[in-house]
mmCIF file of C-alpha atoms in Angstrom:
data_model
loop_
_atom_site.group_PDB
_atom_site.id
_atom_site.type_symbol
_atom_site.label_atom_id
_atom_site.label_comp_id
_atom_site.label_asym_id
_atom_site.label_seq_id
_atom_site.Cartn_x
_atom_site.Cartn_y
_atom_site.Cartn_z
ATOM 1 C CA GLN A 199 -26.929 22.809 -29.888
ATOM 2 C CA ILE A 200 -30.022 20.973 -31.056
ATOM 3 C CA THR A 201 -31.133 17.920 -29.096
ATOM 4 C CA LEU A 202 -34.214 15.746 -29.450
ATOM 5 C CA LYS A 203 -35.421 12.886 -27.302
ATOM 6 C CA GLU A 204 -38.236 10.441 -27.882
ATOM 7 C CA SER A 205 -40.385 9.066 -25.087
ATOM 8 C CA GLY A 206 -43.339 6.746 -24.826
ATOM 9 C CA PRO A 207 -44.293 3.142 -24.124
ATOM 10 C CA THR A 208 -41.843 0.387 -24.928
ATOM 11 C CA LEU A 209 -44.604 -2.198 -25.279
ATOM 12 C CA VAL A 210 -48.064 -1.880 -26.782
ATOM 13 C CA LYS A 211 -50.674 -4.497 -27.552
ATOM 14 C CA PRO A 212 -52.098 -5.132 -31.006
ATOM 15 C CA THR A 213 -54.994 -2.797 -31.908
ATOM 16 C CA GLN A 214 -53.902 -0.227 -29.329
ATOM 17 C CA THR A 215 -52.943 3.358 -30.122
ATOM 18 C CA LEU A 216 -49.319 4.413 -29.759
ATOM 19 C CA THR A 217 -48.493 7.889 -28.503
ATOM 20 C CA LEU A 218 -44.900 9.106 -28.727
ATOM 21 C CA THR A 219 -43.504 12.420 -27.584
ATOM 22 C CA CYS A 220 -40.465 14.193 -28.980
ATOM 23 C CA THR A 221 -39.024 16.746 -26.555
ATOM 24 C CA PHE A 222 -36.452 19.048 -28.041
ATOM 25 C CA SER A 223 -34.153 21.924 -27.213
ATOM 26 C CA GLY A 224 -31.895 24.288 -29.111
ATOM 27 C CA PHE A 225 -34.565 25.540 -31.501
ATOM 28 C CA SER A 226 -38.139 26.782 -31.560
ATOM 29 C CA LEU A 227 -40.987 25.337 -33.586
ATOM 30 C CA SER A 228 -42.291 28.860 -33.997
ATOM 31 C CA THR A 229 -39.305 29.792 -36.168
ATOM 32 C CA ARG A 230 -40.094 30.065 -39.859
ATOM 33 C CA GLY A 231 -39.040 27.013 -41.854
ATOM 34 C CA VAL A 232 -38.437 24.707 -38.901
ATOM 35 C CA GLY A 233 -40.032 21.302 -38.683
ATOM 36 C CA VAL A 234 -39.895 18.068 -36.697
ATOM 37 C CA GLY A 235 -40.417 14.709 -38.309
ATOM 38 C CA TRP A 236 -40.807 11.094 -37.251
ATOM 39 C CA ILE A 237 -38.970 8.199 -38.865
ATOM 40 C CA ARG A 238 -39.065 4.550 -37.828
ATOM 41 C CA GLN A 239 -36.838 1.540 -38.363
ATOM 42 C CA PRO A 240 -37.921 -2.061 -37.808
ATOM 43 C CA PRO A 241 -35.144 -4.246 -36.387
ATOM 44 C CA GLY A 242 -32.552 -4.911 -39.083
ATOM 45 C CA LYS A 243 -34.506 -3.010 -41.699
ATOM 46 C CA ALA A 244 -34.487 0.336 -43.459
ATOM 47 C CA LEU A 245 -35.606 3.774 -42.367
ATOM 48 C CA GLU A 246 -39.219 4.693 -43.086
ATOM 49 C CA TRP A 247 -40.474 8.280 -42.905
ATOM 50 C CA LEU A 248 -43.799 8.673 -41.095
ATOM 51 C CA ALA A 249 -44.796 12.296 -40.613
ATOM 52 C CA LEU A 250 -43.590 15.851 -40.227
ATOM 53 C CA ILE A 251 -44.987 19.061 -38.788
ATOM 54 C CA TYR A 252 -43.740 22.543 -39.614
ATOM 55 C CA TRP A 253 -43.670 25.827 -37.680
ATOM 56 C CA SER A 254 -46.751 26.851 -39.678
ATOM 57 C CA ASP A 255 -48.797 23.859 -38.427
ATOM 58 C CA ASP A 256 -48.518 22.329 -41.889
ATOM 59 C CA GLU A 257 -48.667 18.540 -41.452
ATOM 60 C CA ARG A 258 -47.242 15.932 -43.817
ATOM 61 C CA TYR A 259 -47.814 12.189 -43.700
ATOM 62 C CA SER A 260 -46.571 9.051 -45.345
ATOM 63 C CA PRO A 261 -49.230 8.154 -47.924
ATOM 64 C CA SER A 262 -49.202 4.493 -46.883
ATOM 65 C CA LEU A 263 -49.801 5.266 -43.189
ATOM 66 C CA ARG A 264 -51.746 8.502 -43.402
ATOM 67 C CA SER A 265 -55.012 7.024 -42.132
ATOM 68 C CA ARG A 266 -53.341 5.843 -38.920
ATOM 69 C CA LEU A 267 -51.138 8.812 -38.062
ATOM 70 C CA SER A 268 -51.581 12.165 -36.386
ATOM 71 C CA ILE A 269 -48.862 14.673 -35.556
ATOM 72 C CA THR A 270 -49.261 17.692 -33.304
ATOM 73 C CA LYS A 271 -46.994 20.258 -31.696
ATOM 74 C CA ASP A 272 -46.889 22.174 -28.441
ATOM 75 C CA THR A 273 -44.587 25.084 -29.064
ATOM 76 C CA SER A 274 -44.651 26.256 -25.453
ATOM 77 C CA LYS A 275 -43.465 22.843 -24.230
ATOM 78 C CA ASN A 276 -41.029 22.249 -27.106
ATOM 79 C CA GLN A 277 -42.759 18.979 -27.899
ATOM 80 C CA VAL A 278 -44.104 17.134 -30.900
ATOM 81 C CA VAL A 279 -46.495 14.237 -30.427
ATOM 82 C CA LEU A 280 -47.090 11.391 -32.867
ATOM 83 C CA THR A 281 -50.060 9.057 -32.522
ATOM 84 C CA MET A 282 -50.447 5.853 -34.500
ATOM 85 C CA THR A 283 -53.665 3.875 -34.289
ATOM 86 C CA HIS A 284 -54.364 0.164 -34.750
ATOM 87 C CA MET A 285 -50.885 -0.981 -33.835
ATOM 88 C CA ASN A 286 -49.766 -4.315 -35.266
ATOM 89 C CA PRO A 287 -46.686 -6.486 -34.595
ATOM 90 C CA VAL A 288 -45.243 -5.283 -37.930
ATOM 91 C CA ASP A 289 -45.098 -1.796 -36.382
ATOM 92 C CA THR A 290 -42.397 -2.989 -33.991
ATOM 93 C CA ALA A 291 -39.541 -0.590 -34.615
ATOM 94 C CA THR A 292 -37.245 2.070 -33.264
ATOM 95 C CA TYR A 293 -39.003 5.397 -33.655
ATOM 96 C CA TYR A 294 -36.889 8.510 -34.196
ATOM 97 C CA CYS A 295 -37.764 12.168 -34.242
ATOM 98 C CA ALA A 296 -35.602 14.553 -36.239
ATOM 99 C CA HIS A 297 -35.237 18.266 -36.967
ATOM 100 C CA VAL A 298 -35.448 20.038 -40.318
ATOM 101 C CA SER A 299 -34.557 23.697 -40.700
ATOM 102 C CA ASP A 300 -36.098 24.333 -44.090
ATOM 103 C CA SER A 301 -39.606 23.693 -45.347
ATOM 104 C CA THR A 302 -38.549 23.428 -48.973
ATOM 105 C CA PHE A 303 -37.347 20.475 -51.013
ATOM 106 C CA ARG A 304 -33.802 21.477 -50.100
ATOM 107 C CA SER A 305 -34.326 20.381 -46.513
ATOM 108 C CA TYR A 306 -32.838 17.392 -44.733
ATOM 109 C CA PHE A 307 -32.908 15.801 -41.282
ATOM 110 C CA ASP A 308 -29.945 17.495 -39.657
ATOM 111 C CA SER A 309 -30.393 16.342 -36.064
ATOM 112 C CA TRP A 310 -31.879 13.095 -34.781
ATOM 113 C CA GLY A 311 -32.997 11.812 -31.423
ATOM 114 C CA GLN A 312 -31.582 8.631 -29.936
ATOM 115 C CA GLY A 313 -34.684 6.676 -30.880
ATOM 116 C CA THR A 314 -37.081 4.629 -28.805
ATOM 117 C CA LEU A 315 -37.841 0.957 -29.409
ATOM 118 C CA VAL A 316 -41.527 0.123 -29.460
ATOM 119 C CA THR A 317 -42.552 -3.523 -29.425
ATOM 120 C CA VAL A 318 -46.048 -4.580 -30.406
ATOM 121 C CA SER A 319 -46.996 -7.848 -28.742
ATOM 122 C CA PRO A 320 -50.028 -9.350 -26.991
ATOM 123 C CA SER B 275 -45.503 6.254 -54.680
ATOM 124 C CA TYR B 276 -41.947 7.382 -55.309
ATOM 125 C CA GLU B 277 -39.176 4.866 -54.716
ATOM 126 C CA LEU B 278 -35.433 5.120 -54.192
ATOM 127 C CA THR B 279 -33.392 2.028 -54.978
ATOM 128 C CA GLN B 280 -30.018 1.228 -53.432
ATOM 129 C CA PRO B 281 -27.873 -1.887 -53.761
ATOM 130 C CA PRO B 282 -27.928 -3.823 -50.471
ATOM 131 C CA SER B 283 -24.177 -3.943 -50.061
ATOM 132 C CA VAL B 284 -20.898 -2.347 -51.063
ATOM 133 C CA SER B 285 -17.505 -3.854 -50.282
ATOM 134 C CA VAL B 286 -14.107 -2.225 -50.570
ATOM 135 C CA SER B 287 -10.588 -2.707 -49.298
ATOM 136 C CA PRO B 288 -9.116 -0.144 -46.913
ATOM 137 C CA GLY B 289 -7.856 2.905 -48.751
ATOM 138 C CA GLN B 290 -9.977 2.252 -51.810
ATOM 139 C CA THR B 291 -12.966 4.248 -53.037
ATOM 140 C CA ALA B 292 -16.481 3.194 -52.064
ATOM 141 C CA THR B 293 -19.288 4.200 -54.394
ATOM 142 C CA PHE B 294 -22.961 4.095 -53.438
ATOM 143 C CA THR B 295 -25.787 4.620 -55.888
ATOM 144 C CA CYS B 296 -29.366 5.701 -55.326
ATOM 145 C CA SER B 297 -31.792 5.455 -58.220
ATOM 146 C CA GLY B 298 -35.176 7.065 -58.749
ATOM 147 C CA ASP B 299 -37.266 8.505 -61.527
ATOM 148 C CA LYS B 300 -35.841 11.914 -62.499
ATOM 149 C CA LEU B 301 -33.912 11.943 -59.238
ATOM 150 C CA GLY B 302 -31.590 14.573 -60.666
ATOM 151 C CA ASP B 303 -34.471 17.037 -60.445
ATOM 152 C CA LYS B 304 -34.652 16.574 -56.707
ATOM 153 C CA PHE B 305 -32.274 17.293 -53.830
ATOM 154 C CA VAL B 306 -30.748 14.187 -52.264
ATOM 155 C CA SER B 307 -29.394 13.717 -48.778
ATOM 156 C CA TRP B 308 -27.265 10.829 -47.526
ATOM 157 C CA TYR B 309 -27.222 9.453 -43.992
ATOM 158 C CA GLN B 310 -24.692 7.199 -42.296
ATOM 159 C CA GLN B 311 -25.944 4.820 -39.618
ATOM 160 C CA LYS B 312 -23.541 2.790 -37.526
ATOM 161 C CA PRO B 313 -24.774 -0.167 -35.443
ATOM 162 C CA GLY B 314 -26.839 0.910 -32.463
ATOM 163 C CA GLN B 315 -26.658 4.587 -33.407
ATOM 164 C CA SER B 316 -29.003 7.160 -34.911
ATOM 165 C CA PRO B 317 -28.483 8.214 -38.521
ATOM 166 C CA VAL B 318 -26.167 11.135 -39.216
ATOM 167 C CA VAL B 319 -26.352 13.293 -42.331
ATOM 168 C CA VAL B 320 -23.137 13.152 -44.365
ATOM 169 C CA ILE B 321 -24.313 14.871 -47.566
ATOM 170 C CA TYR B 322 -27.240 17.216 -48.156
ATOM 171 C CA GLN B 323 -28.532 19.107 -51.171
ATOM 172 C CA ASP B 324 -26.746 16.592 -53.426
ATOM 173 C CA THR B 325 -23.193 17.796 -52.797
ATOM 174 C CA GLU B 326 -23.013 19.750 -49.557
ATOM 175 C CA ARG B 327 -21.144 18.366 -46.581
ATOM 176 C CA PRO B 328 -21.696 19.285 -42.904
ATOM 177 C CA SER B 329 -18.587 20.842 -41.397
ATOM 178 C CA GLU B 330 -17.846 17.813 -39.264
ATOM 179 C CA ILE B 331 -17.875 15.395 -42.193
ATOM 180 C CA PRO B 332 -14.446 14.716 -43.795
ATOM 181 C CA GLU B 333 -13.728 15.979 -47.300
ATOM 182 C CA ARG B 334 -13.178 12.440 -48.558
ATOM 183 C CA ILE B 335 -16.967 12.028 -48.524
ATOM 184 C CA SER B 336 -18.680 13.580 -51.539
ATOM 185 C CA GLY B 337 -21.944 13.416 -53.466
ATOM 186 C CA SER B 338 -23.397 14.019 -56.892
ATOM 187 C CA ASN B 339 -26.796 13.747 -58.531
ATOM 188 C CA SER B 340 -27.766 13.654 -62.176
ATOM 189 C CA GLY B 341 -30.345 11.988 -64.371
ATOM 190 C CA ASN B 342 -31.916 9.142 -62.437
ATOM 191 C CA THR B 343 -29.002 8.428 -60.103
ATOM 192 C CA ALA B 344 -27.429 10.060 -57.070
ATOM 193 C CA THR B 345 -23.988 8.906 -55.988
ATOM 194 C CA LEU B 346 -22.162 8.981 -52.664
ATOM 195 C CA THR B 347 -18.413 8.507 -52.821
ATOM 196 C CA ILE B 348 -16.046 7.771 -49.961
ATOM 197 C CA SER B 349 -12.397 8.110 -50.896
ATOM 198 C CA GLY B 350 -9.665 6.451 -48.888
ATOM 199 C CA THR B 351 -12.194 4.244 -47.129
ATOM 200 C CA GLN B 352 -11.378 3.413 -43.509
ATOM 201 C CA ALA B 353 -12.691 0.784 -41.119
ATOM 202 C CA MET B 354 -14.529 3.539 -39.274
ATOM 203 C CA ASP B 355 -16.648 4.113 -42.391
ATOM 204 C CA GLU B 356 -18.361 0.738 -42.004
ATOM 205 C CA ALA B 357 -22.046 1.550 -41.685
ATOM 206 C CA VAL B 358 -25.306 1.503 -43.581
ATOM 207 C CA TYR B 359 -25.810 4.466 -45.907
ATOM 208 C CA TYR B 360 -29.288 5.720 -46.790
ATOM 209 C CA CYS B 361 -30.291 8.188 -49.476
ATOM 210 C CA GLN B 362 -33.326 10.425 -49.020
ATOM 211 C CA ALA B 363 -35.295 12.793 -51.217
ATOM 212 C CA TRP B 364 -38.599 14.636 -51.191
ATOM 213 C CA ASP B 365 -41.489 13.838 -53.486
ATOM 214 C CA THR B 366 -44.679 15.897 -53.386
ATOM 215 C CA SER B 367 -43.795 17.133 -49.899
ATOM 216 C CA THR B 368 -43.243 13.657 -48.493
ATOM 217 C CA ALA B 369 -39.869 12.250 -47.534
ATOM 218 C CA VAL B 370 -38.637 9.041 -49.102
ATOM 219 C CA PHE B 371 -35.706 6.914 -47.953
ATOM 220 C CA GLY B 372 -33.866 4.329 -49.951
ATOM 221 C CA GLY B 373 -33.445 0.804 -48.639
ATOM 222 C CA GLY B 374 -29.880 1.427 -47.532
ATOM 223 C CA SER B 375 -26.487 0.036 -48.586
ATOM 224 C CA ARG B 376 -24.234 -1.682 -46.085
ATOM 225 C CA LEU B 377 -20.563 -0.829 -46.446
ATOM 226 C CA THR B 378 -18.100 -3.549 -45.604
ATOM 227 C CA VAL B 379 -14.426 -2.674 -45.442
ATOM 228 C CA LEU B 380 -12.622 -5.914 -46.194
#
């Protein structure tokens, strides 16, 4: 059974850097094809994909947020870390991490974490 | 950047068929997934690779994709199907989500 859980600060100030950790079980990020992605959702709004890292260390980023994002993995700890710089109140959202089992265009987010709400406020 | 367009809302009576559309340039050339999100919950995949359904998803949920439009169909809609439905596809190795369609069962 695959599980993922997001952790990190619930409140950050504008201009600060956000660091979120996704801790998972039930799979290994050293297995070919596997990846973990981050998706966010502002209150009452749609899902927005942010970034994804594959077993091969291949990193993918949303073009609109690429300059602010960094995604890394620690295979031994079963963790993926997302950092987002220059936080702004518009970045207030629930941040989800999710699993993909295929690195091709056939893939999909088959398991999601519960999400963590991050509020950006002075 | 690539965009997926969904109507904001879909309304049906119980037992009727709910149809959701997702539009994008040459979307039929891509694989589309659909996610159901109920209030306060994380999204759950209901259709992947255009037409495939996870084992736990009922057969009355189906998908198709052709031309510029992907379609999610829920037959015999029930109150428990009320949720927001998002389509998702990949474009140049980046994931794109549609804006979501809220299903109301009248």
